[in-house]
mmCIF file of C-alpha atoms in Angstrom:
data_model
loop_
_atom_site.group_PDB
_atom_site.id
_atom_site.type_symbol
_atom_site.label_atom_id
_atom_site.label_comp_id
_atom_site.label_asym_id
_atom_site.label_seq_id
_atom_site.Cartn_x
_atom_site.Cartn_y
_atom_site.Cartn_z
ATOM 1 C CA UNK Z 1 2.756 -16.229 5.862
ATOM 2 C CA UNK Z 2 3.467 -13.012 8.121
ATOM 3 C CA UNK Z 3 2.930 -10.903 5.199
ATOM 4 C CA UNK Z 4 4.824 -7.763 4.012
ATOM 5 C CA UNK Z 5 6.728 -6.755 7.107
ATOM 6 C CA UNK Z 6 7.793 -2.966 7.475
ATOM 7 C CA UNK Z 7 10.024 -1.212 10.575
ATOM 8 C CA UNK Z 8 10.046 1.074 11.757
ATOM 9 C CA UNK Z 9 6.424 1.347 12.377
ATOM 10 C CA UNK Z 10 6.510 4.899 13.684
ATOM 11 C CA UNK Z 11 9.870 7.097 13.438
ATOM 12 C CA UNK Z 12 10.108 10.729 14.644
ATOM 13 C CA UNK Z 13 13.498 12.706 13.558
ATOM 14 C CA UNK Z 14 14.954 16.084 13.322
ATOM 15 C CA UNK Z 15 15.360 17.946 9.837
ATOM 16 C CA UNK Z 16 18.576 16.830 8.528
ATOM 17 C CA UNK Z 17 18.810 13.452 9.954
ATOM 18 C CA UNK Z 18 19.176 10.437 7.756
ATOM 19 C CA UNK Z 19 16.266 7.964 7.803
ATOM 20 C CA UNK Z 20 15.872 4.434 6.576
ATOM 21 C CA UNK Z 21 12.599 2.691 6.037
ATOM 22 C CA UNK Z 22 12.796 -1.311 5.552
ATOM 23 C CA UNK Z 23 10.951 -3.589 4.127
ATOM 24 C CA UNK Z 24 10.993 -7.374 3.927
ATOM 25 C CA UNK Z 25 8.402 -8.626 1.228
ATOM 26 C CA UNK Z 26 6.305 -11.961 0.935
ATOM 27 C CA UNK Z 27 8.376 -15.047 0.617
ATOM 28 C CA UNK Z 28 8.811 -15.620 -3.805
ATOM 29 C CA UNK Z 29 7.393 -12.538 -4.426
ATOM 30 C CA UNK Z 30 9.764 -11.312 -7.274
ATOM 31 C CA UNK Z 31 8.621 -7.505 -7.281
ATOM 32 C CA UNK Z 32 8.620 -4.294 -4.703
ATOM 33 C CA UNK Z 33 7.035 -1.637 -5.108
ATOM 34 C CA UNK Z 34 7.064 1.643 -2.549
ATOM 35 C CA UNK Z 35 4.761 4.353 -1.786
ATOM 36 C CA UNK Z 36 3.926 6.944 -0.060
ATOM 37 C CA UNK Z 37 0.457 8.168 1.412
ATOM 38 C CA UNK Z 38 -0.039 12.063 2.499
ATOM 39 C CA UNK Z 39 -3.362 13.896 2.592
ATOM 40 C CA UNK Z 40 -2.210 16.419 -0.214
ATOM 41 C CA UNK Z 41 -1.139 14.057 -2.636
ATOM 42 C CA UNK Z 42 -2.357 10.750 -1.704
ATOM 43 C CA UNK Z 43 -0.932 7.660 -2.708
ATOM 44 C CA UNK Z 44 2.345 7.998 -4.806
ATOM 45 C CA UNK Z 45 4.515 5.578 -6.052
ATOM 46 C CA UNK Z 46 8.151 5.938 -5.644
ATOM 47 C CA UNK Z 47 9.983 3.271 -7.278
ATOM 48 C CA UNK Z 48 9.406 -0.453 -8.119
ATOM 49 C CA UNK Z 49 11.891 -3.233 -8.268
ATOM 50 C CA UNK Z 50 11.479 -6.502 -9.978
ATOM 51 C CA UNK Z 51 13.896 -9.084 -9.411
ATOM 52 C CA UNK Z 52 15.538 -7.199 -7.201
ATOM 53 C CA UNK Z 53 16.336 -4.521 -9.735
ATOM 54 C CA UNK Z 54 15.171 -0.986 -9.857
ATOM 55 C CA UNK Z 55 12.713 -0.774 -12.894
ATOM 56 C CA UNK Z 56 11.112 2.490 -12.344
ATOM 57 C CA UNK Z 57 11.982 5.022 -9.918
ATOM 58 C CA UNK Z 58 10.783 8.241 -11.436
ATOM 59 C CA UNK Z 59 8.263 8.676 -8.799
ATOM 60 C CA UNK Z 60 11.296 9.535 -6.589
ATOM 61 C CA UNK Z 61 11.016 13.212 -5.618
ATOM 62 C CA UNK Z 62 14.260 14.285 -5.216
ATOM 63 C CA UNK Z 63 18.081 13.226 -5.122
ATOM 64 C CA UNK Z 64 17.805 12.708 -1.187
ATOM 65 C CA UNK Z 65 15.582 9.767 -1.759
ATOM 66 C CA UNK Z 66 17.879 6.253 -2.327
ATOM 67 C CA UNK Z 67 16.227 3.093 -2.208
ATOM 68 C CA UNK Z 68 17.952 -0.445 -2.563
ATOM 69 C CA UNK Z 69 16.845 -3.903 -2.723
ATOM 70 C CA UNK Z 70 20.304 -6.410 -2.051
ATOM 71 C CA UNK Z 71 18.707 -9.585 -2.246
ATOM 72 C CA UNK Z 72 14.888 -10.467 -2.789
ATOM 73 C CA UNK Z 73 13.813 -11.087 1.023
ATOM 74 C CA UNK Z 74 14.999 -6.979 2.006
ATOM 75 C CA UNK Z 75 14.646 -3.726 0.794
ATOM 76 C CA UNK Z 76 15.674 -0.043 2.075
ATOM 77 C CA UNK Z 77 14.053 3.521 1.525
ATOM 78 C CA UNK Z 78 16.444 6.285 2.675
ATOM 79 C CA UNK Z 79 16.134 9.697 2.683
ATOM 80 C CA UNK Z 80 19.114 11.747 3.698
ATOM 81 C CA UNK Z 81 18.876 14.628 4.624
ATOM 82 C CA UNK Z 82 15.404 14.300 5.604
ATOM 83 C CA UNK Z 83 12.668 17.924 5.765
ATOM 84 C CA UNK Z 84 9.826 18.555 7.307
ATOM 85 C CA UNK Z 85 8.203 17.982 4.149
ATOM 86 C CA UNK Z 86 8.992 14.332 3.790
ATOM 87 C CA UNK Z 87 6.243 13.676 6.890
ATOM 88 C CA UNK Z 88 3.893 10.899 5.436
ATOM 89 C CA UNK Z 89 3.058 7.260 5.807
ATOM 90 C CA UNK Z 90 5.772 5.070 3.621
ATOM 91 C CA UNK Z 91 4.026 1.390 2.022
ATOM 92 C CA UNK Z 92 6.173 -1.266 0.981
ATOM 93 C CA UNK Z 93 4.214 -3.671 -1.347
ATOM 94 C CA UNK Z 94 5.255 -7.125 -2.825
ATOM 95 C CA UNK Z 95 3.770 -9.034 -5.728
ATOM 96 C CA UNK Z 96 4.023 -12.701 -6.674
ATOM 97 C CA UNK Z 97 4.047 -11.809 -10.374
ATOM 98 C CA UNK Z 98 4.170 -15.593 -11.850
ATOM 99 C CA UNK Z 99 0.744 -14.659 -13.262
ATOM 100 C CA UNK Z 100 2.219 -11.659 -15.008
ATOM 101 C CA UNK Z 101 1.834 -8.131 -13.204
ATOM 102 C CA UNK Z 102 -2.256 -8.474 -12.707
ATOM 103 C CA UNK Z 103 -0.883 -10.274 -9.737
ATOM 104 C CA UNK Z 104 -2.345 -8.832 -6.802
ATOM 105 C CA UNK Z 105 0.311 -5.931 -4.729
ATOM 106 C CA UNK Z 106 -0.088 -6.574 -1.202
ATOM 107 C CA UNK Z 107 0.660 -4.462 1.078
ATOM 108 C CA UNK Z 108 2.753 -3.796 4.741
ATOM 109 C CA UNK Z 109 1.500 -2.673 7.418
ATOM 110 C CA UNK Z 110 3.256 1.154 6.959
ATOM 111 C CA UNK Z 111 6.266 3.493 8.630
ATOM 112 C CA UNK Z 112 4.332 6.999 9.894
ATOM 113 C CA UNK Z 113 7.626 9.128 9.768
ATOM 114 C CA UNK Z 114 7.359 12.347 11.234
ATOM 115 C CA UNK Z 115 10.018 15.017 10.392
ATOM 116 C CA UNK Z 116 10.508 17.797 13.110
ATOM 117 C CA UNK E 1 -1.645 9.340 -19.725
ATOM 118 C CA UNK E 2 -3.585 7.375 -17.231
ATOM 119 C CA UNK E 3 -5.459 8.548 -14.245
ATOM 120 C CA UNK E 4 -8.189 8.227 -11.435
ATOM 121 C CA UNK E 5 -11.115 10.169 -10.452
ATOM 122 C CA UNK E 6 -12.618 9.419 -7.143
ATOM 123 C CA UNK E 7 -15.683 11.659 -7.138
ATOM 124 C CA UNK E 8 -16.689 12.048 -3.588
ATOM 125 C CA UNK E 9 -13.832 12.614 -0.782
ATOM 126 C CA UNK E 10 -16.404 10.835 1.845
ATOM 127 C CA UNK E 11 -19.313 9.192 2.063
ATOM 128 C CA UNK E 12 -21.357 9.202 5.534
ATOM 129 C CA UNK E 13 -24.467 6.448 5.026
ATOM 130 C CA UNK E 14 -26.090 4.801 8.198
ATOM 131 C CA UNK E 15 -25.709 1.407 8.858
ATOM 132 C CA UNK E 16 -27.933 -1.113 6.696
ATOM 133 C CA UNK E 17 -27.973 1.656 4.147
ATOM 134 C CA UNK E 18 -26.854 0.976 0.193
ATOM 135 C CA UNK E 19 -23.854 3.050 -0.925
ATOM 136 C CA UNK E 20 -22.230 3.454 -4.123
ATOM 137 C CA UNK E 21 -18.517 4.867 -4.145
ATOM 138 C CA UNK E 22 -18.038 6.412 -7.557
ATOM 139 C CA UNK E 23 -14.498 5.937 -9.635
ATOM 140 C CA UNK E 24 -13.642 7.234 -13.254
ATOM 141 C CA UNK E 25 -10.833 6.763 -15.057
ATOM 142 C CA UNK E 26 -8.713 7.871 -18.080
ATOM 143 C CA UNK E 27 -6.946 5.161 -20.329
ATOM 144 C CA UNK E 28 -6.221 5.289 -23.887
ATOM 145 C CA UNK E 29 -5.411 1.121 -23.627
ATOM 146 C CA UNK E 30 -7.117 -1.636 -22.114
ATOM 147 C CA UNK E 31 -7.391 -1.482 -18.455
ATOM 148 C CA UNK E 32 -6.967 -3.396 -15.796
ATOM 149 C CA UNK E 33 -9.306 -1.631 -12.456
ATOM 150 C CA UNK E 34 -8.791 -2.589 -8.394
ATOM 151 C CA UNK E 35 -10.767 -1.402 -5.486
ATOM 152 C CA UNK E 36 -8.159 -1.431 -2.850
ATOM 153 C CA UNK E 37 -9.775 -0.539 1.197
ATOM 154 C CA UNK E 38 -7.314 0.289 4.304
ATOM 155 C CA UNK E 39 -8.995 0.674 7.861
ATOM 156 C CA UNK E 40 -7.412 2.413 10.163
ATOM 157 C CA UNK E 41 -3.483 2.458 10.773
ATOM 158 C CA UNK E 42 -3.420 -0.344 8.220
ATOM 159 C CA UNK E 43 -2.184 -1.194 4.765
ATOM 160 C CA UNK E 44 -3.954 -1.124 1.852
ATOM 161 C CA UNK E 45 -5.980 -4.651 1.029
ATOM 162 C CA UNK E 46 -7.454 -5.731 -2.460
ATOM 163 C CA UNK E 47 -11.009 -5.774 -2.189
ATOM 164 C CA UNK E 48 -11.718 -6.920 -6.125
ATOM 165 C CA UNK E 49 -10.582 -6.123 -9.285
ATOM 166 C CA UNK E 50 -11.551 -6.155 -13.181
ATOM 167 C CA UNK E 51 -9.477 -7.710 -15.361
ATOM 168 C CA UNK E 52 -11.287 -9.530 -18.123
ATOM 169 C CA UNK E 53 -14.552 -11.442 -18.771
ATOM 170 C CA UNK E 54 -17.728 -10.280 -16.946
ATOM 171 C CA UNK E 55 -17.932 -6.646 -15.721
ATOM 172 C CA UNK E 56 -19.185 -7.153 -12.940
ATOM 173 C CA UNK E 57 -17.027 -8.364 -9.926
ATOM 174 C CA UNK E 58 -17.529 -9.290 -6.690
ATOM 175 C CA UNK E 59 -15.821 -9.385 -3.224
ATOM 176 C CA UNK E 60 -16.166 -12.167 -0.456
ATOM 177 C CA UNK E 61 -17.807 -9.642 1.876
ATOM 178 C CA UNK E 62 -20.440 -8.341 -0.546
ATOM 179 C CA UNK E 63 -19.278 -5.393 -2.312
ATOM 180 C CA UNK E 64 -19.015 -5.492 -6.070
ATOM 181 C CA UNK E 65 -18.121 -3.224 -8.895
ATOM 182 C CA UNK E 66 -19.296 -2.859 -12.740
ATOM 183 C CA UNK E 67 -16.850 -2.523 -15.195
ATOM 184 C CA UNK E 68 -18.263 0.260 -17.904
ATOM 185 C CA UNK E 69 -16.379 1.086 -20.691
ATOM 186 C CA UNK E 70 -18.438 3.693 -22.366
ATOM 187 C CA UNK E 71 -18.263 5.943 -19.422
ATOM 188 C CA UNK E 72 -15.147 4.498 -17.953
ATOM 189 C CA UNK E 73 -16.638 3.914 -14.722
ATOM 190 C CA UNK E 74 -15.722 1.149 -12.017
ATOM 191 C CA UNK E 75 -18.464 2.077 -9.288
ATOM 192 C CA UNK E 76 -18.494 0.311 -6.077
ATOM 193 C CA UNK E 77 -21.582 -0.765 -4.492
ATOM 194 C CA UNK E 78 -22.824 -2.555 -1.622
ATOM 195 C CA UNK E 79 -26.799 -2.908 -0.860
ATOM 196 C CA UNK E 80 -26.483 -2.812 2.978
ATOM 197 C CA UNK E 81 -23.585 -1.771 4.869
ATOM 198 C CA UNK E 82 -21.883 -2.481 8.377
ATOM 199 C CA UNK E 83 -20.213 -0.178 10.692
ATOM 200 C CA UNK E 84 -17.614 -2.525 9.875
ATOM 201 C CA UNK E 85 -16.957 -1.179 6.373
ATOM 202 C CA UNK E 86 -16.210 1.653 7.819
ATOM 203 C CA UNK E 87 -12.237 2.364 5.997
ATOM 204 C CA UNK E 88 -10.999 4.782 3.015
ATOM 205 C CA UNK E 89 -11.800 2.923 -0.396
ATOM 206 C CA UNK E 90 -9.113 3.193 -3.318
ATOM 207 C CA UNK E 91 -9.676 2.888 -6.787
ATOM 208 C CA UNK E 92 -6.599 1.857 -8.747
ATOM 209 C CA UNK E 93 -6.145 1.332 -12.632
ATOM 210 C CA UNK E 94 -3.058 -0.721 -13.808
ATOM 211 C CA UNK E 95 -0.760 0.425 -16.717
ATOM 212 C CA UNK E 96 0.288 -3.118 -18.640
ATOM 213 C CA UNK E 97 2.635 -0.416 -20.452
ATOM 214 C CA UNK E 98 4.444 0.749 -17.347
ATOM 215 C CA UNK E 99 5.114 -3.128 -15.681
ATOM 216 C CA UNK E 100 2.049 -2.740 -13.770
ATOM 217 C CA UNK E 101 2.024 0.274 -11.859
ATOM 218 C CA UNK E 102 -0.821 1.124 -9.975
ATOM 219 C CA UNK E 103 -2.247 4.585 -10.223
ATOM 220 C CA UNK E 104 -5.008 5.635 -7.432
ATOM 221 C CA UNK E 105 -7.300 7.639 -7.029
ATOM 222 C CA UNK E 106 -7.501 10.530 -3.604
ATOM 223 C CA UNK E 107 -9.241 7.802 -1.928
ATOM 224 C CA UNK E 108 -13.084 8.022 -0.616
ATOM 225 C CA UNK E 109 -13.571 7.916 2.876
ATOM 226 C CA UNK E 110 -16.997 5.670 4.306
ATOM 227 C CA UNK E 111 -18.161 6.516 7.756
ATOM 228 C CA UNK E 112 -20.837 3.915 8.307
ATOM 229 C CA UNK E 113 -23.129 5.758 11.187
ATOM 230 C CA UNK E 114 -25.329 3.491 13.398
#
């Protein structure tokens, strides 16, 4: 299996421009789970999806963050309009889950965005 | 609610050297406790992790962690280290009330000096 599978892998933008993050998780993983990793806060997580559907997102900081998962091999982080502020590595995880959730999260490879 | 304590921000040891990376945490219900490691410009990998049975737990490339409930400690140890190990080391606890959310600590940094 290729694993989790993020792209961008790097993405620079202006303030203001819209940005999407993707994500495609292992293959019959049935949750999705995304963070984000800055060296003032560490590892946050912003929302989690099982099945496909949004179970807790209140780890999203703010009404520009949007995140979607349309069927169970993609998912979308988008922040619009994007600030300076939003500059931080962006994890997609998957789990399997048919063990309950002790399942083991693993983990993509990352998008560094970088907000000018 | 729950949280995670990683005590030291980074650890420098020489190679061959034991280390012990120190993790508390804060749960009024049963836990569930990961050591997560990410090298450089990677994701974040499960190293081990606690769920029931014997405290102590092992990984394939010879760390291991105790489980200790009366001072709600999961310390990781290793008795001889490689520059290889050489990554930022999460501690994670898992809320069964929240669908299994992870919570992590800052992360410790080992630098594993020849």
């Amino acid at each position: 299996d290729a694993g989790v599978i993020q792209s961008p892998r790097h993405e620079v933008t202006e303030m203001g421009q819209e940005v999407t993050l993707r994500c495609k998780p292992i293959s019959g993983h049935n949750s999705l789970f995304w963070y984000r990793q800055t060296m003032m806060r560490g590892l946050e997580l912003l929302i989690y999806f099982n099945n496909n559907v949004p179970i807790d997102d209140s780890g999203m900081p703010e009404d520009r963050f949007s995140a979607k998962m349309p069927n169970a091999s993609f998912s979308t982080l988008k922040i619009q309009p994007s600030e300076p502020r939003d500059s931080a590595v962006y994890f997609c995880a998957s789990r399997d889950g048919t063990s309950g959730f002790t399942d083991t999260q693993y983990f993509g490879p990352g998008t560094r965005l970088t907000v000018l | 609610a729950q949280s995670v304590t990683q005590l030291d921000s980074q650890v420098p040891v020489f190679e061959e050297a034991p280390v012990e990376l120190r993790c508390n945490y804060s749960s009024s219900v049963s836990v569930y406790l990961f050591w997560y490691v990410q090298y450089p410009n990677q994701g974040l990998q499960l190293l081990l992790k606690y769920l029931s049975g014997s405290t102590l737990v092992e990984s394939i490339n010879g760390f291991e962690a105790e489980f200790n409930k009366s001072q709600t400690s999961f310390h990781l140890r290793k008795p001889s280290v490689h520059i290889s190990d050489t990554a930022e080391y999460f501690c994670a606890v898992l809320n069964r009330n929240q669908g299994g959310k992870l919570i992590f600590g800052q992360g410790t940094e080992l630098s594993v000096k020849p």
